[in-house]
Each structure stands twice: as C-alpha cells, then as structure tokens.
C-alpha cells in the first residue's frame, strides 16, 4: 500500500515498529490491545487504543468501542465486517453508513492510482513482456482485478496467458485474453477473489490448494503482485504433480509447510 507510515509500541518489554499498511485491525481484549497484521501475527500491547488510533493515521476506522479496522483490509460488509484474510469482525450497526463511506473513499484512492504509468496497455505488450513464459510447462497468467462501485473485487480479466493455461482452463487463449473470468465461467467461485485481492492490494504472495468447480479440477495456485491492480498466477493441476520424498527430513519440512500461517498465532 502506498503512502504508508510506521507505528511503534511496546510489546513484551520490547519496542516494536511495524508498517501501518500491514495492520488489518486492532482489538482490545481486557487490559491489552491486540494488533493483528496481514502476516498472521498478533502483537499484544498495553498502549491505549486511542493512542494507537492516532498513530495509525487515516485509512483506519473505529467500528466499535474497542476495535479499529483498516479500510483496505475490508472485503465486504454483511452482518459482520469480512476481511480479505477470511476473518470477520463485529461492528456497530448504527455506524454502517459511515464505515461503508470511508471504505469506499480509501479504496477509491488506491484503485485510482492503478491507472498511472507503468501499466501495459495492449495484448501485444503483454505478450512481449511475458514472452519467456510461453514455453513454461505449467500455467501462468497475469490478471487485472475488476472492482465494483463499492470497491470490492468482483471479477478479473485475463491480460496474458501461456499455452499451458489454455490447456488447464480447456479454453483457447484467443478466447481467454481480454475476457473476464466471470463471463467465461458462470459458476465462478468467489473464494478466489479474496486471495487475488490480497495479492493486488497488499502485495502478498499467497498459495491456494482447492477444488475448482469451473474446470472440475483440484488445483494449486500461487499468486503474487505484478503491475498495479494486477497479480500473476501460477497454476497446477495437482494430479499432474508427483511428490517425491528425498530424505528423512522431508516429513518435518512437509509438516511445517502444511501448517497455514493463518492458523499459527505468534504473540510478540
């Protein structure tokens, strides 16, 4: 996230400094405030919420008496505030309009910056830029996120894809490129949007292993930021991947690999 700032506080007798762009929300529990960040960490501090809120600056909104949420971390609002990392936060119903307005304003600001220089414009430019990806044995695509008026990610457009992508999607490249996923697959599962939105807005590199009802395959996806408003995706049909155990340390490494960072709580 651009124009970010630092916030410092004491946690377990140590002075901690983090970038405010990594903060998802801060919630008060008892006498301590928990600062939740996008890498899955939770920092505990006795610093008052009002002081932390002042340090955070704009882009954060108090959704109830003991909780401040980053506007950019909000995926959508239903009966709860649903965050891009899958968590849900309670909020004061009487403040819903104010919360929605601030979120719209903050997302408008960053999404507007996507139109600045440095973005490729034509299919030919994308093909030249990614020419070395054409012969890769696995699927790769660069996608541009589509946001609605509420600044929620609702779809994506294929800007580049290699032949392996066409094979995986079972769709010719000429039909994929320049076309939105939702228009090609009416049964689009919205679960992909959260991760792509996180990669696009927060610059995270994320991995997903899940069933794709659109192509009836179990797939593995690694997504990461590319251009502003875009993310790159490496995709595998997991039935094509053979697992090899190379040493007696493999099980230990595999166990660590399978423990999702979102399931681990590092209290610092």
Tab-separated table of C-alpha atoms in Angstrom:
chain	number	residue	atom	x	y	z
A	1	UNK	CA	0.000	0.000	0.000
A	2	UNK	CA	1.343	3.416	-0.903
A	3	UNK	CA	1.966	6.341	1.453
A	4	UNK	CA	2.268	4.039	4.453
A	5	UNK	CA	3.750	5.046	7.769
A	6	UNK	CA	5.313	3.352	10.760
A	7	UNK	CA	3.758	2.704	14.133
A	8	UNK	CA	5.786	1.823	17.243
A	9	UNK	CA	4.699	0.383	20.579
A	10	UNK	CA	5.992	-1.744	23.439
A	11	UNK	CA	5.178	-5.446	23.460
A	12	UNK	CA	6.642	-7.871	25.991
A	13	UNK	CA	9.129	-5.193	27.067
A	14	UNK	CA	10.395	-4.745	23.524
A	15	UNK	CA	9.899	-1.758	21.281
A	16	UNK	CA	8.183	-2.976	18.117
A	17	UNK	CA	7.903	-0.988	14.903
A	18	UNK	CA	5.684	-2.109	12.049
A	19	UNK	CA	4.357	-0.622	8.837
A	20	UNK	CA	0.749	0.526	9.179
A	21	UNK	CA	-0.002	-0.979	5.747
A	22	UNK	CA	0.401	-4.439	7.312
A	23	UNK	CA	-2.191	-3.806	10.057
A	24	UNK	CA	-5.550	-5.482	9.499
A	25	UNK	CA	-7.214	-4.467	12.754
A	26	UNK	CA	-6.603	-3.681	16.423
A	27	UNK	CA	-8.942	-5.030	19.074
A	28	UNK	CA	-8.961	-4.539	22.837
A	29	UNK	CA	-9.182	-7.647	24.991
A	30	UNK	CA	-9.107	-6.995	28.709
A	31	UNK	CA	-6.275	-4.598	29.558
A	32	UNK	CA	-4.348	-5.217	26.347
A	33	UNK	CA	-4.744	-4.280	22.704
A	34	UNK	CA	-4.062	-6.916	20.046
A	35	UNK	CA	-2.581	-5.664	16.784
A	36	UNK	CA	-3.379	-8.162	14.028
A	37	UNK	CA	-1.223	-7.975	10.901
A	38	UNK	CA	-1.577	-9.484	7.431
A	39	UNK	CA	1.258	-11.979	8.057
A	40	UNK	CA	-0.862	-13.691	10.719
A	41	UNK	CA	0.993	-12.235	13.713
A	42	UNK	CA	-0.666	-10.770	16.788
A	43	UNK	CA	1.240	-8.149	18.788
A	44	UNK	CA	-0.013	-7.517	22.332
A	45	UNK	CA	0.477	-4.108	23.911
A	46	UNK	CA	-0.817	-2.092	26.848
A	47	UNK	CA	-0.781	1.053	24.724
A	48	UNK	CA	-4.300	2.627	24.808
A	49	UNK	CA	-6.387	2.149	21.697
A	50	UNK	CA	-6.874	5.920	21.363
A	51	UNK	CA	-3.093	6.404	21.193
A	52	UNK	CA	-2.673	3.611	18.651
A	53	UNK	CA	-5.515	5.028	16.572
A	54	UNK	CA	-3.803	8.414	16.492
A	55	UNK	CA	-0.528	6.826	15.378
A	56	UNK	CA	-2.221	4.885	12.592
A	57	UNK	CA	-3.469	7.997	10.811
A	58	UNK	CA	-6.105	7.957	8.087
A	59	UNK	CA	-7.277	4.756	6.450
A	60	UNK	CA	-8.491	3.202	9.702
A	61	UNK	CA	-11.958	3.367	11.184
A	62	UNK	CA	-13.287	2.642	14.665
A	63	UNK	CA	-16.026	0.081	14.055
A	64	UNK	CA	-16.986	-0.249	17.702
A	65	UNK	CA	-15.706	0.961	21.049
A	66	UNK	CA	-12.796	-1.479	21.261
A	67	UNK	CA	-11.845	-2.133	17.627
A	68	UNK	CA	-10.154	-0.235	14.802
A	69	UNK	CA	-10.085	-1.755	11.303
A	70	UNK	CA	-8.038	-0.938	8.210
A	71	UNK	CA	-10.394	0.195	5.471
A	72	UNK	CA	-8.221	-1.516	2.847
A	73	UNK	CA	-8.440	-4.861	4.643
A	74	UNK	CA	-12.238	-4.993	4.286
A	75	UNK	CA	-13.503	-7.373	1.609
A	76	UNK	CA	-17.192	-6.651	2.153
A	77	UNK	CA	-19.755	-5.861	4.841
A	78	UNK	CA	-22.725	-8.054	5.668
A	79	UNK	CA	-23.914	-8.581	9.242
A	80	UNK	CA	-20.178	-8.504	10.007
A	81	UNK	CA	-17.133	-6.815	8.513
A	82	UNK	CA	-15.493	-9.511	6.393
A	83	UNK	CA	-11.754	-9.062	5.945
A	84	UNK	CA	-9.603	-10.066	2.987
A	85	UNK	CA	-7.852	-12.743	5.091
A	86	UNK	CA	-11.147	-14.510	5.844
A	87	UNK	CA	-11.703	-13.162	9.361
A	88	UNK	CA	-14.924	-11.414	10.360
A	89	UNK	CA	-15.296	-8.514	12.781
A	90	UNK	CA	-18.371	-7.262	14.639
A	91	UNK	CA	-19.303	-3.618	14.158
A	92	UNK	CA	-21.746	-1.045	15.457
A	93	UNK	CA	-24.769	-1.246	13.171
A	94	UNK	CA	-25.545	2.456	13.631
A	95	UNK	CA	-22.151	3.280	12.073
A	96	UNK	CA	-22.613	1.104	8.982
A	97	UNK	CA	-23.110	4.003	6.536
A	98	UNK	CA	-20.052	5.826	7.912
A	99	UNK	CA	-17.952	2.651	7.682
A	100	UNK	CA	-19.068	1.974	4.104
A	101	UNK	CA	-18.363	5.581	3.057
A	102	UNK	CA	-14.831	5.572	4.478
A	103	UNK	CA	-14.014	2.198	2.950
A	104	UNK	CA	-15.275	3.384	-0.439
A	105	UNK	CA	-13.192	6.557	-0.205
A	106	UNK	CA	-9.978	4.793	0.807
A	107	UNK	CA	-10.286	2.094	-1.832
A	108	UNK	CA	-11.159	4.671	-4.463
A	109	UNK	CA	-7.881	6.430	-3.719
A	110	UNK	CA	-5.668	3.378	-4.172
A	111	UNK	CA	-7.631	1.895	-7.072
A	112	UNK	CA	-7.447	5.228	-8.907
A	113	UNK	CA	-3.655	5.004	-8.714
A	114	UNK	CA	-3.788	1.818	-10.793
A	115	UNK	CA	-4.274	3.933	-13.922
A	116	UNK	CA	-0.861	5.591	-13.578
A	117	UNK	CA	2.105	4.998	-15.887
A	118	UNK	CA	3.817	1.629	-15.996
A	119	UNK	CA	0.771	-0.474	-16.866
A	120	UNK	CA	0.925	-2.396	-20.124
A	121	UNK	CA	-1.927	-1.491	-22.449
A	122	UNK	CA	-2.255	-3.909	-25.346
A	123	UNK	CA	-2.241	-7.702	-25.708
A	124	UNK	CA	0.918	-7.353	-27.814
A	125	UNK	CA	2.716	-5.526	-24.990
A	126	UNK	CA	1.742	-8.249	-22.539
A	127	UNK	CA	2.909	-10.962	-24.929
A	128	UNK	CA	6.279	-9.269	-25.377
A	129	UNK	CA	6.685	-8.706	-21.642
A	130	UNK	CA	5.887	-12.336	-20.793
A	131	UNK	CA	7.380	-13.954	-23.897
A	132	UNK	CA	9.689	-16.109	-21.780
A	133	UNK	CA	6.618	-17.627	-20.087
A	134	UNK	CA	5.198	-19.007	-23.344
A	135	UNK	CA	7.111	-22.265	-23.182
A	136	UNK	CA	6.747	-22.954	-19.460
A	137	UNK	CA	5.381	-26.429	-18.663
A	138	UNK	CA	2.908	-25.004	-16.138
A	139	UNK	CA	0.083	-22.498	-16.489
A	140	UNK	CA	0.740	-18.813	-15.913
A	141	UNK	CA	-1.492	-15.775	-16.264
A	142	UNK	CA	-1.430	-12.073	-15.458
A	143	UNK	CA	-4.862	-10.896	-14.377
A	144	UNK	CA	-6.318	-7.432	-13.861
A	145	UNK	CA	-8.751	-7.162	-10.965
A	146	UNK	CA	-12.226	-5.726	-11.543
A	147	UNK	CA	-13.783	-3.683	-8.722
A	148	UNK	CA	-17.418	-2.630	-8.392
A	149	UNK	CA	-18.756	0.747	-7.223
A	150	UNK	CA	-18.350	-0.368	-3.620
A	151	UNK	CA	-14.638	-1.028	-4.358
A	152	UNK	CA	-14.986	-4.767	-3.822
A	153	UNK	CA	-13.198	-7.177	-6.143
A	154	UNK	CA	-15.874	-8.909	-8.203
A	155	UNK	CA	-14.028	-10.422	-11.173
A	156	UNK	CA	-10.743	-10.409	-13.085
A	157	UNK	CA	-9.641	-10.084	-16.707
A	158	UNK	CA	-7.000	-12.279	-18.327
A	159	UNK	CA	-4.313	-9.950	-19.738
A	160	UNK	CA	-1.750	-12.635	-20.533
A	161	UNK	CA	-1.802	-16.398	-20.550
A	162	UNK	CA	0.530	-19.072	-21.858
A	163	UNK	CA	-0.465	-22.213	-23.816
A	164	UNK	CA	-0.365	-24.268	-20.597
A	165	UNK	CA	-3.080	-22.003	-19.174
A	166	UNK	CA	-5.321	-22.641	-22.178
A	167	UNK	CA	-4.849	-26.372	-21.646
A	168	UNK	CA	-5.636	-26.158	-17.921
A	169	UNK	CA	-8.712	-23.981	-18.459
A	170	UNK	CA	-9.721	-26.026	-21.523
A	171	UNK	CA	-10.303	-22.737	-23.344
A	172	UNK	CA	-8.398	-21.295	-26.340
A	173	UNK	CA	-6.065	-18.407	-25.494
A	174	UNK	CA	-7.768	-16.126	-28.013
A	175	UNK	CA	-10.987	-16.583	-26.035
A	176	UNK	CA	-9.298	-16.086	-22.645
A	177	UNK	CA	-7.201	-12.972	-23.257
A	178	UNK	CA	-9.071	-9.731	-22.689
A	179	UNK	CA	-12.046	-11.583	-21.236
A	180	UNK	CA	-13.299	-11.641	-17.653
A	181	UNK	CA	-13.320	-14.940	-15.793
A	182	UNK	CA	-16.942	-14.494	-14.745
A	183	UNK	CA	-18.149	-14.110	-18.320
A	184	UNK	CA	-16.404	-17.348	-19.297
A	185	UNK	CA	-17.446	-19.360	-16.264
A	186	UNK	CA	-20.940	-18.592	-14.993
A	187	UNK	CA	-20.279	-20.837	-11.969
A	188	UNK	CA	-17.335	-18.686	-10.803
A	189	UNK	CA	-16.487	-19.429	-7.176
A	190	UNK	CA	-15.873	-16.161	-5.307
A	191	UNK	CA	-13.335	-17.821	-2.981
A	192	UNK	CA	-10.557	-16.974	-5.451
A	193	UNK	CA	-11.321	-13.249	-5.254
A	194	UNK	CA	-10.137	-12.801	-1.655
A	195	UNK	CA	-6.641	-14.094	-2.372
A	196	UNK	CA	-6.268	-12.199	-5.640
A	197	UNK	CA	-7.500	-9.047	-3.913
A	198	UNK	CA	-4.910	-9.506	-1.149
A	199	UNK	CA	-2.097	-10.011	-3.657
A	200	UNK	CA	-3.215	-6.951	-5.614
A	201	UNK	CA	-3.847	-4.541	-2.753
A	202	UNK	CA	-1.367	-5.748	-0.132
A	203	UNK	CA	1.441	-7.118	-2.263
A	204	UNK	CA	1.244	-10.551	-0.644
A	205	UNK	CA	2.366	-13.834	-2.177
A	206	UNK	CA	-0.251	-16.480	-1.418
A	207	UNK	CA	-0.805	-20.145	-2.133
A	208	UNK	CA	-4.146	-21.925	-2.539
A	209	UNK	CA	-4.902	-25.604	-2.990
A	210	UNK	CA	-8.573	-26.170	-3.665
A	211	UNK	CA	-11.187	-27.639	-5.961
A	212	UNK	CA	-12.128	-25.547	-8.986
A	213	UNK	CA	-15.777	-26.194	-9.919
A	214	UNK	CA	-15.274	-24.072	-13.035
A	215	UNK	CA	-12.897	-26.576	-14.647
A	216	UNK	CA	-13.675	-29.595	-12.435
A	217	UNK	CA	-10.081	-29.966	-11.241
A	218	UNK	CA	-8.165	-29.864	-7.984
A	219	UNK	CA	-5.630	-27.116	-8.470
A	220	UNK	CA	-2.767	-25.358	-6.754
A	221	UNK	CA	-2.371	-21.613	-7.325
A	222	UNK	CA	0.459	-19.300	-6.305
A	223	UNK	CA	-0.494	-15.647	-6.768
A	224	UNK	CA	1.669	-12.565	-6.359
A	225	UNK	CA	1.578	-8.852	-7.315
A	226	UNK	CA	2.771	-7.765	-10.756
A	227	UNK	CA	1.535	-4.391	-12.073
A	228	UNK	CA	-0.706	-2.009	-10.137
A	229	UNK	CA	-4.146	-3.586	-9.928
A	230	UNK	CA	-2.817	-6.885	-11.270
A	231	UNK	CA	-1.496	-10.139	-9.936
A	232	UNK	CA	0.300	-13.043	-11.526
A	233	UNK	CA	-0.909	-16.609	-11.002
A	234	UNK	CA	0.982	-19.866	-11.419
A	235	UNK	CA	-1.467	-22.763	-11.641
A	236	UNK	CA	-1.042	-26.525	-11.413
A	237	UNK	CA	-3.422	-29.434	-11.814
A	238	UNK	CA	-2.311	-31.309	-8.689
A	239	UNK	CA	-2.999	-34.661	-10.316
A	240	UNK	CA	-0.068	-33.873	-12.634
A	241	UNK	CA	2.363	-33.305	-9.741
A	242	UNK	CA	4.304	-36.259	-8.351
A	243	UNK	CA	5.503	-35.940	-4.763
A	244	UNK	CA	8.993	-37.266	-4.028
A	245	UNK	CA	10.426	-37.906	-0.569
A	246	UNK	CA	14.135	-37.136	-0.785
A	247	UNK	CA	15.335	-37.532	2.808
A	248	UNK	CA	14.360	-38.291	6.391
A	249	UNK	CA	13.817	-34.555	6.858
A	250	UNK	CA	11.031	-34.470	4.275
A	251	UNK	CA	8.251	-35.256	6.755
A	252	UNK	CA	9.385	-32.457	9.064
A	253	UNK	CA	9.531	-29.959	6.204
A	254	UNK	CA	6.169	-31.125	4.847
A	255	UNK	CA	4.543	-30.806	8.258
A	256	UNK	CA	5.813	-27.239	8.563
A	257	UNK	CA	4.659	-26.477	5.038
A	258	UNK	CA	1.131	-27.710	5.732
A	259	UNK	CA	0.685	-25.561	8.828
A	260	UNK	CA	-1.007	-22.484	7.442
A	261	UNK	CA	0.386	-19.203	8.706
A	262	UNK	CA	-3.164	-18.112	9.365
A	263	UNK	CA	-3.522	-20.996	11.812
A	264	UNK	CA	-0.357	-20.111	13.701
A	265	UNK	CA	-0.509	-17.373	16.295
A	266	UNK	CA	2.780	-15.644	17.042
A	267	UNK	CA	2.277	-13.369	20.002
A	268	UNK	CA	5.175	-10.957	20.263
